PDB file of C-alpha atoms in Angstrom:
ATOM      1  CA  MET A   1      -8.183  13.191  35.684  1.00  0.00           C
ATOM      2  CA  LYS A   2      -8.997   9.629  35.691  1.00  0.00           C
ATOM      3  CA  ARG A   3     -10.951  10.492  33.259  1.00  0.00           C
ATOM      4  CA  ARG A   4      -8.439  11.925  30.944  1.00  0.00           C
ATOM      5  CA  THR A   5      -6.266   9.028  31.768  1.00  0.00           C
ATOM      6  CA  ALA A   6      -9.152   6.256  30.853  1.00  0.00           C
ATOM      7  CA  SER A   7      -9.349   8.093  27.642  1.00  0.00           C
ATOM      8  CA  ASN A   8      -5.735   7.848  27.222  1.00  0.00           C
ATOM      9  CA  LEU A   9      -5.791   4.076  28.030  1.00  0.00           C
ATOM     10  CA  ALA A  10      -8.640   4.157  25.495  1.00  0.00           C
ATOM     11  CA  ARG A  11      -6.475   5.302  22.383  1.00  0.00           C
ATOM     12  CA  SER A  12      -3.534   3.443  23.260  1.00  0.00           C
ATOM     13  CA  GLN A  13      -5.651   0.352  23.022  1.00  0.00           C
ATOM     14  CA  GLU A  14      -7.034   1.361  19.626  1.00  0.00           C
ATOM     15  CA  ALA A  15      -4.246   1.885  18.965  1.00  0.00           C
ATOM     16  CA  SER A  16      -2.809  -1.400  19.149  1.00  0.00           C
ATOM     17  CA  MET A  17      -5.630  -3.076  17.579  1.00  0.00           C
ATOM     18  CA  VAL A  18      -5.536  -1.031  14.324  1.00  0.00           C
ATOM     19  CA  SER A  19      -1.667  -1.404  15.040  1.00  0.00           C
ATOM     20  CA  ALA A  20      -2.222  -5.831  14.725  1.00  0.00           C
ATOM     21  CA  ALA A  21      -3.668  -5.090  11.461  1.00  0.00           C
ATOM     22  CA  LEU A  22       0.022  -4.654   9.962  1.00  0.00           C
ATOM     23  CA  ILE A  23       1.365  -7.147  12.114  1.00  0.00           C
ATOM     24  CA  HIS A  24       0.857 -10.355  10.084  1.00  0.00           C
ATOM     25  CA  LEU A  25       1.373  -9.234   6.398  1.00  0.00           C
ATOM     26  CA  GLU A  26       4.699  -7.149   7.702  1.00  0.00           C
ATOM     27  CA  ASP A  27       6.376  -9.766   9.418  1.00  0.00           C
ATOM     28  CA  ARG A  28       5.600 -12.102   5.899  1.00  0.00           C
ATOM     29  CA  VAL A  29       6.799  -9.766   3.838  1.00  0.00           C
ATOM     30  CA  LYS A  30      10.326  -8.464   6.088  1.00  0.00           C
ATOM     31  CA  SER A  31      10.822 -12.522   6.659  1.00  0.00           C
ATOM     32  CA  VAL A  32      10.447 -13.814   2.997  1.00  0.00           C
ATOM     33  CA  LYS A  33      12.119 -10.424   2.173  1.00  0.00           C
ATOM     34  CA  ARG A  34      14.843 -11.686   3.673  1.00  0.00           C
ATOM     35  CA  ALA A  35      15.699 -15.228   2.654  1.00  0.00           C
ATOM     36  CA  LYS A  36      15.099 -13.382  -1.021  1.00  0.00           C
ATOM     37  CA  VAL A  37      17.514 -10.713  -1.272  1.00  0.00           C
ATOM     38  CA  ARG A  38      21.266 -10.794  -1.061  1.00  0.00           C
ATOM     39  CA  PHE A  39      23.156  -8.092   0.343  1.00  0.00           C
ATOM     40  CA  TYR A  40      24.889  -5.672  -1.892  1.00  0.00           C
ATOM     41  CA  ARG A  41      28.309  -5.460  -1.526  1.00  0.00           C
ATOM     42  CA  ASN A  42      28.723  -3.412  -4.735  1.00  0.00           C
ATOM     43  CA  PRO A  43      28.362   0.204  -3.825  1.00  0.00           C
ATOM     44  CA  GLY A  44      27.711   1.262  -7.284  1.00  0.00           C
ATOM     45  CA  VAL A  45      24.279  -0.282  -7.167  1.00  0.00           C
ATOM     46  CA  ARG A  46      22.189   0.225  -4.828  1.00  0.00           C
ATOM     47  CA  ALA A  47      19.888  -2.794  -3.717  1.00  0.00           C
ATOM     48  CA  GLU A  48      16.832  -0.215  -3.353  1.00  0.00           C
ATOM     49  CA  SER A  49      17.408   0.813  -7.352  1.00  0.00           C
ATOM     50  CA  LEU A  50      17.451  -2.490  -9.037  1.00  0.00           C
ATOM     51  CA  LEU A  51      14.032  -3.409  -7.474  1.00  0.00           C
ATOM     52  CA  GLU A  52      12.484  -0.433  -8.183  1.00  0.00           C
ATOM     53  CA  ALA A  53      13.402  -0.802 -11.821  1.00  0.00           C
ATOM     54  CA  ALA A  54      12.274  -4.645 -11.835  1.00  0.00           C
ATOM     55  CA  LEU A  55       9.133  -3.690 -10.381  1.00  0.00           C
ATOM     56  CA  GLU A  56       8.662  -1.191 -12.920  1.00  0.00           C
ATOM     57  CA  CYS A  57       9.078  -3.496 -15.815  1.00  0.00           C
ATOM     58  CA  PHE A  58       7.176  -6.017 -14.359  1.00  0.00           C
ATOM     59  CA  ALA A  59       4.391  -3.608 -13.775  1.00  0.00           C
ATOM     60  CA  GLU A  60       4.914  -2.187 -17.559  1.00  0.00           C
ATOM     61  CA  GLU A  61       4.757  -5.409 -19.292  1.00  0.00           C
ATOM     62  CA  ASP A  62       3.378  -8.946 -18.710  1.00  0.00           C
ATOM     63  CA  TYR A  63       5.507 -11.544 -16.684  1.00  0.00           C
ATOM     64  CA  GLU A  64       6.516 -13.521 -19.953  1.00  0.00           C
ATOM     65  CA  SER A  65       7.739 -10.787 -21.641  1.00  0.00           C
ATOM     66  CA  VAL A  66      10.203  -9.003 -18.846  1.00  0.00           C
ATOM     67  CA  THR A  67      13.761 -10.420 -19.018  1.00  0.00           C
ATOM     68  CA  ILE A  68      16.999  -9.864 -16.786  1.00  0.00           C
ATOM     69  CA  PRO A  69      18.268  -8.588 -19.674  1.00  0.00           C
ATOM     70  CA  LEU A  70      15.533  -5.911 -19.758  1.00  0.00           C
ATOM     71  CA  ILE A  71      15.749  -4.766 -16.533  1.00  0.00           C
ATOM     72  CA  ALA A  72      19.773  -4.796 -16.509  1.00  0.00           C
ATOM     73  CA  LYS A  73      19.174  -1.987 -19.765  1.00  0.00           C
ATOM     74  CA  LYS A  74      16.916  -0.290 -17.664  1.00  0.00           C
ATOM     75  CA  LEU A  75      19.212   0.599 -14.998  1.00  0.00           C
ATOM     76  CA  GLY A  76      22.469   0.384 -17.108  1.00  0.00           C
ATOM     77  CA  VAL A  77      24.123  -2.099 -15.488  1.00  0.00           C
ATOM     78  CA  ALA A  78      25.266  -5.687 -16.881  1.00  0.00           C
ATOM     79  CA  HIS A  79      22.679  -8.291 -16.510  1.00  0.00           C
ATOM     80  CA  SER A  80      25.591 -10.391 -14.912  1.00  0.00           C
ATOM     81  CA  LEU A  81      25.350  -8.019 -12.138  1.00  0.00           C
ATOM     82  CA  ILE A  82      21.702  -9.068 -11.465  1.00  0.00           C
ATOM     83  CA  TYR A  83      22.721 -12.956 -11.512  1.00  0.00           C
ATOM     84  CA  TYR A  84      24.586 -12.651  -8.553  1.00  0.00           C
ATOM     85  CA  TYR A  85      22.324 -10.683  -6.538  1.00  0.00           C
ATOM     86  CA  PHE A  86      19.126 -13.009  -7.664  1.00  0.00           C
ATOM     87  CA  LYS A  87      18.924 -16.322  -8.680  1.00  0.00           C
ATOM     88  CA  ASN A  88      16.379 -15.713 -11.381  1.00  0.00           C
ATOM     89  CA  LYS A  89      13.743 -13.778 -13.043  1.00  0.00           C
ATOM     90  CA  ASP A  90      11.252 -15.279 -10.540  1.00  0.00           C
ATOM     91  CA  SER A  91      13.603 -14.414  -7.557  1.00  0.00           C
ATOM     92  CA  LEU A  92      14.191 -10.986  -8.654  1.00  0.00           C
ATOM     93  CA  TYR A  93       9.973 -10.427  -9.267  1.00  0.00           C
ATOM     94  CA  GLN A  94       8.934 -12.123  -5.730  1.00  0.00           C
ATOM     95  CA  SER A  95      12.037  -9.495  -3.897  1.00  0.00           C
ATOM     96  CA  SER A  96      10.575  -6.674  -6.367  1.00  0.00           C
ATOM     97  CA  VAL A  97       6.907  -7.477  -4.871  1.00  0.00           C
ATOM     98  CA  LEU A  98       8.131  -7.623  -0.948  1.00  0.00           C
ATOM     99  CA  HIS A  99      10.507  -4.564  -1.678  1.00  0.00           C
ATOM    100  CA  ALA A 100       7.455  -2.681  -2.762  1.00  0.00           C
ATOM    101  CA  LEU A 101       4.981  -4.157   0.146  1.00  0.00           C
ATOM    102  CA  ASP A 102       7.836  -3.976   2.625  1.00  0.00           C
ATOM    103  CA  ARG A 103       7.982  -0.050   1.934  1.00  0.00           C
ATOM    104  CA  LEU A 104       4.097   0.249   1.785  1.00  0.00           C
ATOM    105  CA  MET A 105       3.631  -1.658   5.527  1.00  0.00           C
ATOM    106  CA  THR A 106       6.256   0.630   7.200  1.00  0.00           C
ATOM    107  CA  ASN A 107       4.912   3.941   5.984  1.00  0.00           C
ATOM    108  CA  TYR A 108       0.781   2.794   6.641  1.00  0.00           C
ATOM    109  CA  GLY A 109       2.362   1.556  10.303  1.00  0.00           C
ATOM    110  CA  GLU A 110       4.117   5.076  11.240  1.00  0.00           C
ATOM    111  CA  VAL A 111       0.594   6.624  10.021  1.00  0.00           C
ATOM    112  CA  VAL A 112      -1.494   4.405  12.317  1.00  0.00           C
ATOM    113  CA  ALA A 113       0.798   5.230  15.119  1.00  0.00           C
ATOM    114  CA  ARG A 114       1.375   9.074  14.651  1.00  0.00           C
ATOM    115  CA  HIS A 115      -2.788   9.917  14.762  1.00  0.00           C
ATOM    116  CA  ASP A 116      -5.220   9.376  17.860  1.00  0.00           C
ATOM    117  CA  SER A 117      -7.986  10.545  15.923  1.00  0.00           C
ATOM    118  CA  PRO A 118      -9.651   9.001  13.562  1.00  0.00           C
ATOM    119  CA  ALA A 119     -10.454  11.434  11.193  1.00  0.00           C
ATOM    120  CA  GLU A 120      -7.027  12.623  11.224  1.00  0.00           C
ATOM    121  CA  LEU A 121      -5.804   8.724  10.610  1.00  0.00           C
ATOM    122  CA  LEU A 122      -8.758   8.040   7.902  1.00  0.00           C
ATOM    123  CA  SER A 123      -7.292  11.515   6.491  1.00  0.00           C
ATOM    124  CA  ALA A 124      -3.924  10.589   6.755  1.00  0.00           C
ATOM    125  CA  TYR A 125      -4.435   7.011   5.029  1.00  0.00           C
ATOM    126  CA  LEU A 126      -6.124   8.392   2.302  1.00  0.00           C
ATOM    127  CA  ASP A 127      -3.310  10.894   1.573  1.00  0.00           C
ATOM    128  CA  LEU A 128      -0.662   8.121   1.715  1.00  0.00           C
ATOM    129  CA  ASN A 129      -2.385   6.485  -1.144  1.00  0.00           C
ATOM    130  CA  VAL A 130      -1.227   9.616  -2.705  1.00  0.00           C
ATOM    131  CA  GLU A 131       2.333   9.851  -1.662  1.00  0.00           C
ATOM    132  CA  MET A 132       2.227   6.682  -2.960  1.00  0.00           C
ATOM    133  CA  SER A 133       0.283   6.522  -5.954  1.00  0.00           C
ATOM    134  CA  GLU A 134       3.268   5.373  -8.282  1.00  0.00           C
ATOM    135  CA  THR A 135       4.790   2.559  -5.929  1.00  0.00           C
ATOM    136  CA  LEU A 136       1.017   1.807  -5.349  1.00  0.00           C
ATOM    137  CA  ARG A 137      -0.140   1.589  -8.998  1.00  0.00           C
ATOM    138  CA  SER A 138       2.982  -0.829 -10.111  1.00  0.00           C
ATOM    139  CA  LEU A 139       1.641  -3.334  -7.660  1.00  0.00           C
ATOM    140  CA  VAL A 140      -2.327  -3.114  -8.757  1.00  0.00           C
ATOM    141  CA  ARG A 141      -1.588  -3.297 -12.308  1.00  0.00           C
ATOM    142  CA  ILE A 142       1.280  -6.671 -11.498  1.00  0.00           C
ATOM    143  CA  MET A 143      -1.195  -7.757  -9.121  1.00  0.00           C
ATOM    144  CA  PHE A 144      -4.104  -8.007 -11.204  1.00  0.00           C
ATOM    145  CA  VAL A 145      -2.593  -8.291 -14.677  1.00  0.00           C
ATOM    146  CA  ASN A 146       0.440 -11.184 -13.855  1.00  0.00           C
ATOM    147  CA  ALA A 147      -1.384 -12.869 -11.344  1.00  0.00           C
ATOM    148  CA  GLY A 148      -5.142 -13.054 -12.771  1.00  0.00           C
ATOM    149  CA  GLY A 149      -4.470 -17.157 -14.127  1.00  0.00           C
ATOM    150  CA  ALA A 150      -1.031 -17.146 -14.517  1.00  0.00           C
ATOM    151  CA  SER A 151       1.162 -20.937 -14.321  1.00  0.00           C
ATOM    152  CA  ASP A 152       4.251 -18.772 -13.833  1.00  0.00           C
ATOM    153  CA  ALA A 153       5.645 -19.584 -10.448  1.00  0.00           C
ATOM    154  CA  GLY A 154       6.686 -15.761 -10.312  1.00  0.00           C
ATOM    155  CA  PRO A 155       2.878 -14.575 -11.106  1.00  0.00           C
ATOM    156  CA  LYS A 156       1.580 -17.600  -8.411  1.00  0.00           C
ATOM    157  CA  PHE A 157       3.907 -16.305  -5.561  1.00  0.00           C
ATOM    158  CA  ILE A 158       1.772 -12.773  -4.781  1.00  0.00           C
ATOM    159  CA  ASP A 159      -1.557 -14.068  -4.673  1.00  0.00           C
ATOM    160  CA  SER A 160      -1.498 -14.659  -1.041  1.00  0.00           C
ATOM    161  CA  PHE A 161       0.309 -11.861  -0.555  1.00  0.00           C
ATOM    162  CA  VAL A 162      -2.811  -9.693  -2.245  1.00  0.00           C
ATOM    163  CA  GLU A 163      -5.176 -11.338  -0.115  1.00  0.00           C
ATOM    164  CA  ASP A 164      -3.597 -10.511   3.307  1.00  0.00           C
ATOM    165  CA  PHE A 165      -2.614  -7.305   1.733  1.00  0.00           C
ATOM    166  CA  TYR A 166      -6.644  -6.663   1.586  1.00  0.00           C
ATOM    167  CA  GLU A 167      -7.670  -7.706   4.762  1.00  0.00           C
ATOM    168  CA  SER A 168      -5.008  -5.345   6.648  1.00  0.00           C
ATOM    169  CA  GLU A 169      -6.133  -2.230   4.915  1.00  0.00           C
ATOM    170  CA  LYS A 170     -10.396  -3.213   5.464  1.00  0.00           C
ATOM    171  CA  ARG A 171      -9.023  -4.026   9.291  1.00  0.00           C
ATOM    172  CA  ILE A 172      -6.868  -0.698   9.577  1.00  0.00           C
ATOM    173  CA  LEU A 173     -10.597   1.095   8.007  1.00  0.00           C
ATOM    174  CA  ALA A 174     -13.215  -0.840   9.851  1.00  0.00           C
ATOM    175  CA  ASP A 175     -10.825  -0.154  13.386  1.00  0.00           C
ATOM    176  CA  CYS A 176     -10.656   3.211  12.727  1.00  0.00           C
ATOM    177  CA  ILE A 177     -14.404   3.770  11.390  1.00  0.00           C
ATOM    178  CA  ARG A 178     -15.770   2.144  14.465  1.00  0.00           C
ATOM    179  CA  GLN A 179     -13.544   4.359  17.127  1.00  0.00           C
ATOM    180  CA  GLY A 180     -15.056   7.329  15.327  1.00  0.00           C
ATOM    181  CA  VAL A 181     -18.473   5.705  15.887  1.00  0.00           C
ATOM    182  CA  GLU A 182     -18.000   4.743  19.547  1.00  0.00           C
ATOM    183  CA  ILE A 183     -16.687   8.665  19.880  1.00  0.00           C
ATOM    184  CA  GLY A 184     -19.638   9.882  18.775  1.00  0.00           C
ATOM    185  CA  MET A 185     -16.905  11.294  15.842  1.00  0.00           C
ATOM    186  CA  PHE A 186     -19.382   9.454  12.923  1.00  0.00           C
ATOM    187  CA  THR A 187     -22.074   7.963  12.091  1.00  0.00           C
ATOM    188  CA  CYS A 188     -21.688   4.416  10.196  1.00  0.00           C
ATOM    189  CA  PRO A 189     -24.056   1.660  10.786  1.00  0.00           C
ATOM    190  CA  ASP A 190     -21.232  -0.835   9.631  1.00  0.00           C
ATOM    191  CA  PRO A 191     -17.935  -0.092   9.890  1.00  0.00           C
ATOM    192  CA  GLU A 192     -16.783  -3.301   7.912  1.00  0.00           C
ATOM    193  CA  GLU A 193     -18.895  -2.766   4.626  1.00  0.00           C
ATOM    194  CA  MET A 194     -17.896   1.252   4.940  1.00  0.00           C
ATOM    195  CA  ALA A 195     -14.492  -0.050   5.530  1.00  0.00           C
ATOM    196  CA  ALA A 196     -14.762  -2.415   1.789  1.00  0.00           C
ATOM    197  CA  PHE A 197     -16.404   0.508   0.060  1.00  0.00           C
ATOM    198  CA  ILE A 198     -13.229   2.705   0.855  1.00  0.00           C
ATOM    199  CA  SER A 199     -10.622  -0.333   0.231  1.00  0.00           C
ATOM    200  CA  ARG A 200     -12.544  -0.922  -3.462  1.00  0.00           C
ATOM    201  CA  ASN A 201     -12.540   3.028  -4.267  1.00  0.00           C
ATOM    202  CA  ILE A 202      -9.460   3.226  -4.007  1.00  0.00           C
ATOM    203  CA  ASP A 203      -8.634   0.366  -6.205  1.00  0.00           C
ATOM    204  CA  GLY A 204     -11.065   1.878  -8.533  1.00  0.00           C
ATOM    205  CA  ILE A 205      -9.008   5.192  -8.644  1.00  0.00           C
ATOM    206  CA  TYR A 206      -5.949   3.136  -9.819  1.00  0.00           C
ATOM    207  CA  PHE A 207      -7.682   0.932 -12.257  1.00  0.00           C
ATOM    208  CA  GLY A 208      -9.159   4.400 -13.852  1.00  0.00           C
ATOM    209  CA  SER A 209      -5.447   5.959 -13.997  1.00  0.00           C
ATOM    210  CA  PHE A 210      -4.469   3.465 -16.018  1.00  0.00           C
ATOM    211  CA  MET A 211      -7.259   4.558 -18.882  1.00  0.00           C
ATOM    212  CA  PRO A 212      -6.655   7.056 -21.715  1.00  0.00           C
ATOM    213  CA  HIS A 213      -8.673  10.075 -19.882  1.00  0.00           C
ATOM    214  CA  GLY A 214      -8.239   8.988 -16.599  1.00  0.00           C
ATOM    215  CA  ALA A 215      -8.880  11.535 -13.319  1.00  0.00           C
ATOM    216  CA  PRO A 216      -5.071  11.946 -11.843  1.00  0.00           C
ATOM    217  CA  ILE A 217      -5.285  10.259  -8.441  1.00  0.00           C
ATOM    218  CA  PRO A 218      -5.143  13.138  -6.118  1.00  0.00           C
ATOM    219  CA  ALA A 219      -7.954  14.742  -7.994  1.00  0.00           C
ATOM    220  CA  ALA A 220      -9.781  10.958  -7.481  1.00  0.00           C
ATOM    221  CA  MET A 221      -8.573  10.566  -3.880  1.00  0.00           C
ATOM    222  CA  ARG A 222     -10.209  13.998  -3.034  1.00  0.00           C
ATOM    223  CA  TYR A 223     -13.191  13.238  -3.951  1.00  0.00           C
ATOM    224  CA  LEU A 224     -13.280   9.587  -2.718  1.00  0.00           C
ATOM    225  CA  LYS A 225     -12.218  11.853   0.630  1.00  0.00           C
ATOM    226  CA  GLU A 226     -15.291  14.033   0.735  1.00  0.00           C
ATOM    227  CA  VAL A 227     -17.640  11.155  -0.154  1.00  0.00           C
ATOM    228  CA  THR A 228     -16.084   9.042   2.626  1.00  0.00           C
ATOM    229  CA  TRP A 229     -17.187  12.411   4.987  1.00  0.00           C
ATOM    230  CA  GLY A 230     -20.455  12.965   3.369  1.00  0.00           C
ATOM    231  CA  LEU A 231     -21.513   9.364   4.272  1.00  0.00           C
ATOM    232  CA  LEU A 232     -19.596   9.195   7.664  1.00  0.00           C
ATOM    233  CA  HIS A 233     -21.758  12.102   8.601  1.00  0.00           C
ATOM    234  CA  TYR A 234     -18.111  14.283   9.709  1.00  0.00           C
ATOM    235  CA  ALA A 235     -18.132  18.015   9.401  1.00  0.00           C
ATOM    236  CA  GLY A 236     -15.401  18.211  11.849  1.00  0.00           C
ATOM    237  CA  ASP A 237     -11.958  19.775  11.506  1.00  0.00           C
ATOM    238  CA  ALA A 238     -11.665  21.099   8.149  1.00  0.00           C
ATOM    239  CA  ARG A 239      -7.644  20.249   7.911  1.00  0.00           C
ATOM    240  CA  THR A 240      -8.529  16.661   7.858  1.00  0.00           C
ATOM    241  CA  LYS A 241     -10.765  17.489   4.725  1.00  0.00           C
ATOM    242  CA  THR A 242      -7.275  18.873   2.842  1.00  0.00           C
ATOM    243  CA  PRO A 243      -5.725  16.570   0.479  1.00  0.00           C
ATOM    244  CA  SER A 244      -2.496  16.150   0.076  1.00  0.00           C
ATOM    245  CA  THR A 245      -0.910  17.253  -2.586  1.00  0.00           C
ATOM    246  CA  THR A 246       2.821  16.218  -2.728  1.00  0.00           C
ATOM    247  CA  LYS A 247       2.991  13.690  -5.565  1.00  0.00           C
ATOM    248  CA  SER A 248       0.870  13.647  -8.503  1.00  0.00           C
ATOM    249  CA  GLY A 249       0.571  10.142  -8.916  1.00  0.00           C
ATOM    250  CA  ARG A 250       0.870  10.010 -12.763  1.00  0.00           C
TER     251      ARG A 250
END
């Protein structure tokens, strides 16, 4: 009984450590998001629909080419309605990015809270990258195409969030791998480097998806999972090796 209690306490402490990796960015996103987006009173237009349409436009075109009328046309509303809720394009850009990051942080937090096993957590984390692939593809394009070297207030805004996002991801992965090593589930001499390897390859999968003959995201993520299990010398529960197939990501 004492050993079981100690084991439960250790898992609880580890979960708290992993969850802490999300807190800084999640709090930043929520606080800035509240300051940027006005409450929607028009029942015919959902805030989520407007922000998602804007995110798609900023992902499809460079920042300079996107206009409020273009976003309004995509959504099928008068552009004056968008100006009612957002001061200008910069405000809409920032709000759409924050909305996407908020969704990601919420989902990542739920995955961390739901799994005690390091293998299950790592598997679920990679699966979530498939399930959230549409949002992630948009963010990847915005982060690395629009943010790079731009002088506009909109693109420059995202830089610090990019850094925090990747630090949070690497912390989650490293803590998960470290816990797996401690309980004898994984073999890994450097959890930090392994976490960075996984993070870089997730990016590579999304970059590859923009190529004319890029591999479908689910297939590429499935391969990354198998490579990861091999590098960690993990041969446990086969259920953690089954990739998500809920969305194609293309």
